[in-house]
Coordinates of C-alpha atoms in Angstrom, one line a residue:
Chain Z
X251 CA -2.3 38.1 -72.8
X252 CA -4.0 37.1 -69.7
X253 CA -6.4 34.0 -69.7
X254 CA -9.1 36.1 -67.9
X255 CA -9.1 39.5 -66.5
X256 CA -7.9 39.3 -62.8
X257 CA -10.4 42.0 -61.8
X258 CA -12.8 42.8 -64.3
X259 CA -15.8 42.0 -62.5
X260 CA -16.2 44.4 -59.8
X261 CA -19.2 46.2 -61.4
X262 CA -21.2 42.7 -61.8
X263 CA -23.6 41.7 -59.0
X264 CA -21.6 38.0 -59.2
X265 CA -18.4 39.7 -59.1
X266 CA -17.1 38.4 -56.1
X267 CA -18.0 34.7 -57.0
X268 CA -16.5 34.9 -60.4
X269 CA -13.5 36.5 -59.1
X270 CA -13.3 33.6 -56.5
X271 CA -13.8 31.1 -59.6
X272 CA -11.1 32.7 -61.4
X273 CA -8.5 32.6 -58.6
X274 CA -9.4 29.2 -57.7
X275 CA -7.8 28.3 -61.4
X276 CA -4.9 30.2 -60.6
X277 CA -1.6 28.6 -59.7
X278 CA 1.0 30.2 -57.4
X279 CA 4.5 29.1 -57.7
X280 CA 6.4 29.8 -54.4
X281 CA 10.1 29.8 -55.4
X282 CA 9.0 30.6 -59.0
X283 CA 12.2 32.3 -59.6
X284 CA 14.2 29.1 -59.1
X285 CA 14.7 26.6 -61.9
X286 CA 12.0 24.1 -61.3
X287 CA 9.6 26.8 -60.5
X288 CA 10.3 29.1 -63.3
X289 CA 10.1 26.0 -65.7
X290 CA 6.6 25.2 -64.3
X291 CA 5.5 28.6 -64.6
X292 CA 6.6 28.9 -68.2
X293 CA 4.8 25.8 -69.3
X294 CA 1.6 26.4 -67.6
X295 CA 1.4 30.0 -68.8
X296 CA 2.1 28.8 -72.1
X297 CA -1.0 26.3 -71.8
X298 CA -3.1 29.5 -70.9
X299 CA -3.3 28.8 -67.1
X300 CA -3.3 32.0 -65.0
X301 CA 0.1 31.8 -63.1
X302 CA 1.7 33.8 -60.5
X303 CA 5.2 33.7 -59.4
X304 CA 6.0 34.1 -55.5
X305 CA 9.4 35.2 -54.4
X306 CA 10.6 36.3 -51.1
X307 CA 11.5 39.4 -52.7
X308 CA 8.7 41.2 -54.6
X309 CA 11.2 43.1 -57.3
X310 CA 12.7 39.7 -57.8
X311 CA 9.4 38.0 -58.6
X312 CA 8.5 40.9 -60.9
X313 CA 11.7 40.7 -62.8
X314 CA 11.3 36.8 -63.2
X315 CA 7.6 37.5 -64.3
X316 CA 8.8 40.0 -66.9
X317 CA 11.6 37.6 -68.0
X318 CA 9.1 34.7 -68.4
X319 CA 6.7 36.8 -70.3
X320 CA 9.3 37.9 -72.8
X321 CA 10.4 34.4 -73.4
X322 CA 6.5 33.2 -74.0
X323 CA 6.1 36.2 -76.4
X324 CA 9.2 35.1 -78.3
X325 CA 8.7 31.4 -78.3
X326 CA 4.8 31.4 -78.2
X327 CA 3.2 28.7 -80.3
X328 CA 1.0 30.0 -83.0
X329 CA -2.6 29.5 -81.9
X330 CA -2.1 29.1 -78.5
X331 CA -2.9 31.7 -76.1
X332 CA -0.8 32.3 -73.3
X333 CA -1.5 33.7 -70.0
X334 CA 0.3 37.0 -68.9
X335 CA 2.4 36.0 -65.6
X336 CA 2.5 38.2 -62.4
X337 CA 5.2 38.5 -59.9
X338 CA 4.7 39.1 -56.3
X339 CA 5.7 38.4 -52.8
X340 CA 5.1 34.6 -51.6
X341 CA 2.5 35.4 -49.2
X342 CA 0.4 37.6 -51.6
X343 CA 0.7 35.0 -54.3
X344 CA -0.3 32.2 -52.2
X345 CA -3.2 34.2 -50.9
X346 CA -4.7 34.7 -54.4
X347 CA -4.4 31.1 -55.9
X348 CA -6.3 28.2 -55.7
X349 CA -3.3 26.0 -56.4
X350 CA -0.3 26.5 -54.4
X351 CA 2.9 24.9 -55.5
X352 CA 6.2 25.0 -53.3
X353 CA 9.2 24.7 -55.5
X354 CA 12.2 25.8 -53.3
X355 CA 15.3 24.2 -52.2
X356 CA 15.0 22.0 -49.1
X357 CA 16.9 24.2 -46.5
X358 CA 14.5 27.1 -47.3
X359 CA 11.1 25.1 -47.3
X360 CA 10.5 25.7 -43.3
X361 CA 11.0 29.1 -43.3
X362 CA 9.0 29.8 -46.3
X363 CA 6.2 27.7 -45.1
X364 CA 6.0 30.0 -42.0
X365 CA 6.1 32.9 -44.0
X366 CA 3.1 31.9 -46.0
X367 CA 1.0 30.4 -43.1
X368 CA -1.4 33.1 -42.6
X369 CA -2.0 33.8 -46.1
X370 CA -2.8 30.3 -46.7
X371 CA -5.2 30.3 -43.7
X372 CA -6.8 33.4 -45.1
X373 CA -7.0 31.7 -48.3
X374 CA -8.9 28.6 -47.1
X375 CA -11.7 30.7 -45.4
X376 CA -14.9 31.8 -47.3
X377 CA -17.3 29.6 -48.9
X378 CA -16.1 28.0 -52.0
X379 CA -12.6 28.5 -51.1
X380 CA -10.7 25.1 -51.4
X381 CA -7.1 25.9 -52.1
X382 CA -4.6 22.9 -52.5
X383 CA -1.1 22.9 -51.7
X384 CA 1.5 21.1 -53.6
X385 CA 5.0 20.5 -52.4
X386 CA 7.8 19.7 -54.7
X387 CA 10.6 19.8 -52.4
X388 CA 13.4 17.3 -52.6
X389 CA 15.8 16.8 -49.7
X390 CA 18.8 16.3 -51.4
X391 CA 22.1 16.2 -49.6
X392 CA 23.4 18.4 -52.2
X393 CA 21.2 21.4 -50.8
X394 CA 23.5 21.0 -47.6
X395 CA 26.8 20.3 -49.4
X396 CA 26.4 16.6 -49.8
X397 CA 26.1 14.7 -52.9
X398 CA 23.2 15.1 -55.2
X399 CA 22.7 11.2 -55.4
X400 CA 21.9 11.2 -51.7
X401 CA 19.1 12.3 -49.5
X402 CA 19.0 13.7 -46.1
X403 CA 16.8 12.2 -43.4
X404 CA 13.6 14.0 -42.7
X405 CA 12.0 13.3 -39.3
X406 CA 8.5 13.3 -40.8
X407 CA 9.5 10.9 -43.4
X408 CA 9.6 13.3 -46.3
X409 CA 9.6 16.9 -47.1
X410 CA 5.8 16.6 -48.2
X411 CA 5.0 15.1 -44.8
X412 CA 7.0 18.0 -43.3
X413 CA 4.9 20.4 -45.4
X414 CA 1.7 18.8 -44.0
X415 CA 2.9 19.6 -40.5
X416 CA 3.5 23.3 -41.5
X417 CA 0.5 23.8 -43.9
X418 CA -2.9 24.9 -42.1
X419 CA -5.1 21.5 -41.7
X420 CA -7.8 22.8 -43.7
X421 CA -5.7 22.8 -46.9
X422 CA -4.8 19.5 -48.5
X423 CA -1.1 18.7 -49.4
X424 CA 0.1 16.8 -52.4
X425 CA 3.6 15.8 -53.3
X426 CA 4.4 16.2 -56.8
X427 CA 6.8 17.3 -59.6
X428 CA 9.8 16.0 -57.7
X429 CA 11.1 14.1 -60.8
X430 CA 11.0 16.7 -63.6
X431 CA 14.3 18.0 -65.1
X432 CA 14.2 21.7 -64.4
X433 CA 16.5 22.2 -67.2
X434 CA 14.0 20.4 -70.0
X435 CA 11.2 22.1 -68.1
X436 CA 12.6 25.8 -68.9
X437 CA 13.6 25.1 -72.4
X438 CA 10.3 25.5 -74.2
X439 CA 11.6 23.6 -77.2
X440 CA 12.5 20.5 -75.3
X441 CA 10.0 17.6 -75.4
X442 CA 9.0 16.5 -71.9
X443 CA 8.7 12.6 -71.3
X444 CA 7.8 12.1 -67.6
X445 CA 5.1 10.8 -65.4
X446 CA 4.3 13.1 -62.5
X447 CA 3.9 10.8 -59.4
X448 CA 1.3 12.5 -57.2
X449 CA 1.2 11.3 -53.6
X450 CA -1.5 12.6 -51.0
X451 CA -4.5 11.7 -48.7
X452 CA -7.2 13.8 -50.5
X453 CA -8.8 12.6 -53.5
X454 CA -10.3 15.8 -54.7
X455 CA -7.1 17.6 -54.4
X456 CA -5.6 14.9 -56.7
X457 CA -8.6 15.5 -59.1
X458 CA -7.9 19.3 -59.0
X459 CA -4.2 18.6 -59.9
X460 CA -4.2 15.9 -62.4
X461 CA -6.0 18.1 -65.2
X462 CA -3.2 20.9 -64.7
X463 CA -0.4 18.5 -65.0
X464 CA -2.1 17.1 -68.3
X465 CA -2.2 20.9 -69.6
X466 CA 1.7 20.2 -69.9
X467 CA 2.5 18.5 -73.0
X468 CA 4.6 15.4 -72.3
X469 CA 3.6 14.9 -68.5
X470 CA 1.0 12.4 -67.3
X471 CA -0.2 12.3 -63.7
X472 CA 0.1 8.9 -61.9
X473 CA -1.6 8.5 -58.4
X474 CA 1.3 7.0 -56.5
X475 CA -0.8 6.7 -53.3
X476 CA -1.0 8.4 -49.8
X477 CA 1.4 11.2 -48.8
X478 CA 3.8 8.8 -47.2
X479 CA 4.9 7.6 -50.5
X480 CA 6.6 11.0 -51.0
X481 CA 9.4 9.4 -49.1
X482 CA 10.0 7.4 -52.2
X483 CA 8.9 9.6 -55.1
X484 CA 11.4 12.4 -53.3
X485 CA 14.1 9.8 -53.3
X486 CA 13.5 8.8 -57.1
X487 CA 15.0 12.3 -57.9
X488 CA 18.3 11.2 -56.3
X489 CA 18.0 8.2 -58.4
X490 CA 17.6 9.8 -61.7
X491 CA 20.6 12.2 -60.9
X492 CA 22.7 9.2 -60.6
X493 CA 21.3 7.7 -63.6
X494 CA 21.9 10.9 -65.4
X495 CA 25.6 10.7 -64.2
X496 CA 26.2 7.2 -65.5
X497 CA 24.5 7.7 -68.6
X498 CA 26.1 11.3 -69.3
X499 CA 22.6 12.9 -69.7
X500 CA 20.9 15.7 -68.0
X501 CA 17.3 15.0 -68.1
X502 CA 16.4 11.3 -67.4
X503 CA 12.6 11.1 -66.3
X504 CA 10.4 8.1 -65.0
X505 CA 7.6 6.3 -66.7
X506 CA 5.2 4.0 -65.1
X507 CA 4.3 1.1 -67.2
X508 CA 1.6 -1.3 -66.9
X509 CA -1.2 1.1 -66.0
Chain P
X239 CA 17.3 -29.5 -73.8
X240 CA 20.5 -28.1 -72.3
X241 CA 22.3 -25.2 -73.7
X242 CA 25.6 -27.1 -73.3
X243 CA 26.3 -30.4 -71.5
X244 CA 27.1 -29.8 -68.1
X245 CA 30.0 -32.3 -68.0
X246 CA 30.9 -33.8 -71.3
X247 CA 34.5 -32.5 -71.5
X248 CA 36.0 -34.7 -68.9
X249 CA 38.0 -36.5 -71.5
X250 CA 39.4 -33.4 -73.3
X251 CA 42.7 -31.8 -72.2
X252 CA 40.9 -28.4 -72.0
X253 CA 38.0 -30.1 -70.0
X254 CA 38.6 -28.3 -66.8
X255 CA 38.8 -24.7 -68.6
X256 CA 35.9 -25.4 -70.5
X257 CA 33.7 -26.6 -67.7
X258 CA 34.8 -23.3 -66.2
X259 CA 33.7 -21.2 -68.8
X260 CA 30.3 -23.2 -69.4
X261 CA 29.7 -22.8 -65.4
X262 CA 30.6 -19.0 -65.7
X263 CA 27.8 -18.3 -68.0
X264 CA 25.4 -20.5 -65.7
X265 CA 22.9 -18.6 -63.2
X266 CA 21.9 -20.0 -60.1
X267 CA 18.8 -18.4 -58.7
X268 CA 18.5 -18.9 -55.0
X269 CA 15.2 -18.9 -53.9
X270 CA 14.3 -20.0 -57.2
X271 CA 11.1 -21.7 -55.9
X272 CA 9.7 -18.2 -55.1
X273 CA 7.7 -16.2 -57.3
X274 CA 10.2 -13.8 -58.5
X275 CA 12.9 -16.5 -58.9
X276 CA 10.8 -19.0 -60.4
X277 CA 9.8 -16.3 -63.0
X278 CA 13.4 -15.3 -63.8
X279 CA 14.5 -19.1 -64.2
X280 CA 11.8 -19.6 -66.8
X281 CA 12.6 -16.5 -68.4
X282 CA 16.2 -17.2 -68.9
X283 CA 15.8 -20.8 -69.6
X284 CA 13.8 -19.9 -72.5
X285 CA 16.5 -17.5 -73.6
X286 CA 18.5 -20.6 -73.6
X287 CA 20.7 -19.6 -70.7
X288 CA 21.7 -22.5 -68.4
X289 CA 19.9 -21.8 -65.1
X290 CA 19.7 -23.6 -61.6
X291 CA 17.1 -23.3 -59.2
X292 CA 18.5 -23.3 -55.8
X293 CA 16.3 -23.9 -52.6
X294 CA 16.9 -24.7 -49.2
X295 CA 15.3 -28.0 -49.6
X296 CA 16.8 -30.0 -52.8
X297 CA 13.8 -32.1 -53.1
X298 CA 11.8 -28.9 -53.5
X299 CA 14.3 -27.3 -56.0
X300 CA 14.1 -30.3 -58.0
X301 CA 10.1 -30.4 -57.9
X302 CA 10.4 -26.7 -59.0
X303 CA 12.9 -27.6 -61.8
X304 CA 10.6 -30.2 -63.2
X305 CA 7.6 -28.0 -63.3
X306 CA 9.7 -25.2 -65.1
X307 CA 10.8 -27.8 -67.5
X308 CA 7.4 -28.7 -68.1
X309 CA 6.2 -25.4 -68.8
X310 CA 8.9 -24.6 -70.9
X311 CA 8.3 -27.9 -73.0
X312 CA 4.5 -26.9 -73.5
X313 CA 4.9 -23.2 -73.9
X314 CA 8.2 -23.2 -75.8
X315 CA 8.6 -20.7 -78.8
X316 CA 9.3 -22.5 -82.1
X317 CA 12.9 -22.0 -83.1
X318 CA 14.2 -21.1 -79.5
X319 CA 16.2 -23.5 -78.0
X320 CA 15.4 -23.6 -74.2
X321 CA 17.8 -24.8 -71.6
X322 CA 16.9 -27.7 -69.1
X323 CA 16.7 -26.5 -65.6
X324 CA 18.2 -28.2 -62.6
X325 CA 17.3 -28.1 -59.2
X326 CA 19.6 -28.4 -56.2
X327 CA 20.3 -27.2 -52.4
X328 CA 21.4 -23.5 -52.4
X329 CA 24.8 -23.8 -51.6
X330 CA 25.4 -26.5 -54.3
X331 CA 23.6 -24.1 -56.7
X332 CA 26.0 -21.2 -55.7
X333 CA 28.8 -23.2 -56.1
X334 CA 28.6 -24.0 -59.4
X335 CA 27.4 -20.7 -61.0
X336 CA 29.0 -17.8 -62.4
X337 CA 26.1 -15.5 -61.8
X338 CA 24.3 -16.1 -58.4
X339 CA 21.1 -14.2 -58.1
X340 CA 19.3 -14.0 -54.5
X341 CA 15.5 -13.8 -54.8
X342 CA 14.0 -14.6 -51.3
X343 CA 11.8 -12.7 -49.0
X344 CA 13.8 -10.3 -46.6
X345 CA 13.5 -12.2 -43.2
X346 CA 15.2 -15.0 -45.0
X347 CA 18.0 -13.1 -46.6
X348 CA 20.7 -13.3 -43.7
X349 CA 20.3 -16.6 -43.0
X350 CA 20.5 -17.8 -46.7
X351 CA 23.7 -15.8 -47.3
X352 CA 25.3 -17.3 -44.2
X353 CA 24.3 -20.9 -45.3
X354 CA 26.0 -20.2 -48.7
X355 CA 28.9 -18.1 -47.7
X356 CA 31.5 -21.2 -47.9
X357 CA 30.2 -22.3 -51.1
X358 CA 30.6 -18.6 -52.5
X359 CA 33.9 -18.3 -51.1
X360 CA 35.1 -21.7 -52.8
X361 CA 33.3 -20.5 -56.2
X362 CA 35.5 -17.4 -56.0
X363 CA 38.8 -19.4 -55.8
X364 CA 41.0 -20.3 -58.5
X365 CA 42.1 -18.5 -61.8
X366 CA 39.4 -17.3 -64.1
X367 CA 36.7 -17.7 -61.4
X368 CA 34.8 -14.5 -61.3
X369 CA 31.4 -15.3 -59.7
X370 CA 29.1 -12.1 -59.4
X371 CA 26.2 -11.9 -56.8
X372 CA 23.0 -10.3 -57.6
X373 CA 20.7 -9.3 -54.7
X374 CA 16.9 -8.9 -55.6
X375 CA 15.8 -8.7 -51.7
X376 CA 13.3 -5.9 -51.1
X377 CA 12.7 -5.1 -47.6
X378 CA 8.9 -4.8 -47.8
X379 CA 7.2 -4.3 -44.3
X380 CA 4.6 -6.9 -45.6
X381 CA 7.1 -9.6 -45.1
X382 CA 7.0 -9.1 -41.6
X383 CA 3.2 -8.3 -41.5
X384 CA 3.3 -4.8 -42.4
X385 CA 1.9 -2.8 -45.3
X386 CA 3.2 -3.7 -48.7
X387 CA 3.7 0.0 -49.6
X388 CA 6.1 0.4 -46.7
X389 CA 9.5 -0.4 -46.2
X390 CA 11.7 -1.5 -43.2
X391 CA 14.8 0.2 -42.1
X392 CA 17.8 -1.8 -42.8
X393 CA 20.9 -0.7 -40.7
X394 CA 23.3 -0.7 -43.9
X395 CA 20.8 1.4 -45.7
X396 CA 19.4 -1.3 -48.0
X397 CA 18.9 -5.2 -48.5
X398 CA 21.8 -5.0 -51.0
X399 CA 24.3 -3.3 -48.9
X400 CA 23.3 -5.8 -46.2
X401 CA 24.4 -8.6 -48.5
X402 CA 27.5 -6.8 -49.6
X403 CA 28.4 -7.3 -45.8
X404 CA 27.9 -10.8 -45.8
X405 CA 29.0 -12.1 -49.3
X406 CA 32.8 -12.7 -49.4
X407 CA 34.8 -9.6 -50.3
X408 CA 36.2 -11.1 -53.5
X409 CA 32.6 -11.5 -55.1
X410 CA 31.2 -7.9 -56.4
X411 CA 27.5 -7.6 -55.3
X412 CA 25.1 -6.0 -57.5
X413 CA 21.5 -4.9 -56.6
X414 CA 18.7 -5.5 -59.3
X415 CA 15.4 -7.1 -60.5
X416 CA 13.8 -5.3 -57.3
X417 CA 10.9 -3.7 -59.5
X418 CA 9.6 -6.7 -61.7
X419 CA 6.3 -8.0 -61.5
X420 CA 6.7 -11.8 -60.2
X421 CA 3.4 -12.5 -61.8
X422 CA 4.1 -11.2 -65.3
X423 CA 7.4 -12.9 -65.2
X424 CA 6.0 -16.3 -64.5
X425 CA 3.4 -15.9 -67.1
X426 CA 5.4 -16.8 -70.4
X427 CA 2.5 -15.2 -72.4
X428 CA 2.8 -11.9 -70.8
X429 CA 5.2 -9.3 -72.3
X430 CA 7.3 -7.7 -70.0
X431 CA 8.1 -3.7 -70.2
X432 CA 10.3 -2.8 -67.3
X433 CA 13.8 -1.4 -67.0
X434 CA 16.0 -3.1 -64.4
X435 CA 17.8 -0.7 -62.2
X436 CA 21.2 -2.0 -61.6
X437 CA 23.2 -0.7 -58.7
X438 CA 26.7 -1.7 -57.8
X439 CA 30.3 -0.5 -57.3
X440 CA 32.0 -2.9 -59.8
X441 CA 32.0 -1.9 -63.4
X442 CA 32.8 -5.4 -64.6
X443 CA 30.3 -7.1 -62.9
X444 CA 27.7 -4.8 -64.5
X445 CA 29.2 -5.6 -67.8
X446 CA 28.6 -9.4 -67.1
X447 CA 25.0 -8.9 -65.9
X448 CA 23.6 -6.4 -68.5
X449 CA 23.5 -8.9 -71.4
X450 CA 21.8 -11.4 -69.2
X451 CA 19.1 -8.9 -68.6
X452 CA 18.9 -8.0 -72.3
X453 CA 18.4 -11.6 -73.1
X454 CA 15.1 -11.3 -71.5
X455 CA 12.4 -9.5 -74.0
X456 CA 11.0 -6.4 -72.6
X457 CA 13.6 -5.9 -69.9
X458 CA 16.5 -3.3 -70.2
X459 CA 19.4 -2.8 -68.0
X460 CA 19.8 0.7 -66.5
X461 CA 22.8 1.6 -64.6
X462 CA 21.5 3.3 -61.4
X463 CA 25.1 4.1 -59.9
X464 CA 26.8 2.7 -56.9
X465 CA 25.4 0.2 -54.6
X466 CA 23.9 2.6 -52.0
X467 CA 21.3 3.5 -54.6
X468 CA 19.7 0.3 -53.8
X469 CA 18.2 2.2 -51.1
X470 CA 16.1 3.9 -53.7
X471 CA 15.5 0.9 -56.2
X472 CA 14.3 -1.3 -53.5
X473 CA 12.2 1.4 -52.3
X474 CA 10.7 1.8 -56.0
X475 CA 9.0 -1.6 -55.6
X476 CA 6.8 -0.3 -52.5
X477 CA 6.0 2.8 -54.8
X478 CA 4.8 0.4 -57.8
X479 CA 3.0 -1.8 -55.4
X480 CA 1.1 1.7 -54.3
X481 CA 0.6 2.4 -57.9
X482 CA -0.8 -0.9 -58.6
X483 CA -3.5 -0.3 -55.9
X484 CA -4.5 3.0 -56.8
X485 CA -4.8 1.9 -60.5
X486 CA -6.2 -1.4 -60.0
X487 CA -3.2 -3.2 -61.9
X488 CA -0.9 -5.9 -60.7
X489 CA 2.3 -5.4 -62.7
X490 CA 3.1 -1.9 -63.2
X491 CA 6.6 -1.4 -63.9
X492 CA 9.3 1.5 -64.4
X493 CA 10.8 2.8 -67.4
X494 CA 13.6 5.7 -67.4
X495 CA 13.2 8.2 -70.3
X496 CA 15.9 10.6 -71.6
X497 CA 19.0 8.0 -71.7

């Protein structure tokens, strides 16, 4: 059940504008077939947000979308109108969304960013087009065979700052969703209990993302300051993995007190 | 009102052993005249723990101890027996405690560790002597004139790992208390709401520290894993400073959920 029809306005004089407004509210999750991405897709779709799964392989994206729609149909809460999920190739997904979330393992980040660069540039063109880019990449050493409690050194300081170099300058880049348990996120019966630390240098982009975070029950956006703070918010993921090990749990999270 | 007399057992055959047991429970806060150290001293003393303020200058330590005792006398909770605080030179303080907490600005860490090295070595000698060392140093760039939301690079990886190199090998080193608001800690009317992320490679040392953390209302110890995780727990301080700025508060803290 889609939140709004994706193209039902072409016979109306304001069609183009309305379509633009609709797609500005749409979230593309690049890497939406992976654990974190798929979990975000499920949660947003359940909240009625139009969401698109991007993958390098369109077929894989469509399969994941089908699986997600199935999970939502069976696990749908009464009275909540979920949104039908679509799957497509990364660049196509990025081109038609107002919020592009990158949720891929660190070793794939640069190649995927290059592959969607033109699509992002096109998406940012035209009046009223203000897409934002949200990087959720964590440079865990485990992604190249190291320990999950350790981080790789990233020349720019953090994966989010590396993304900033590769995303077209017109599009603001935020870092967020690093510290979420992908396992809990994908289990629609699991209650989430985590703050989302958001870093970035563009205030308007934060104001666009915050309500989308609040749509997912159990999550709260916290403004963590400039993009360079992603050096720390990304690292907190490794800290939580270490806490998980010591406390024999799988989904510790973080809450900021006193704000 | 001291928790136990500091030397009332000399005419008893078990005097030496009992004195050792007493001093094993004693906490020396090196840098106890600073904001964080002084706050820890106040909170522990109020909980009835024998605590000593160490400073490079014995007179400064004694003045701080006097001030702390005054604050506790006036702010004492009914029914809670506080502990009289003593002040002395750093090395002397370190020599007679079972738990040595270092709470100094980063630029002073190395020099102070050198100055107490012999005292620590002596403290660790003799049967039954098992002092532990707890490093609370945060290598904030602000301590050398930089931004409070940035960190200095420490060759060993973290201030706690730097301390590990300088503290005699027989004494276990933990990292803790990085993320506490010194302001809230010193205000005995302020309710604390923060987890204490403890890193270290010695399980017994953690088991010795955890109950001391629990004695301070509002704090909870969380095992964050090996000492190298101090690279992240120290960095979380800069993150909280950034959150403070964005949210216009002065004492944000961190809680781990899901454990």
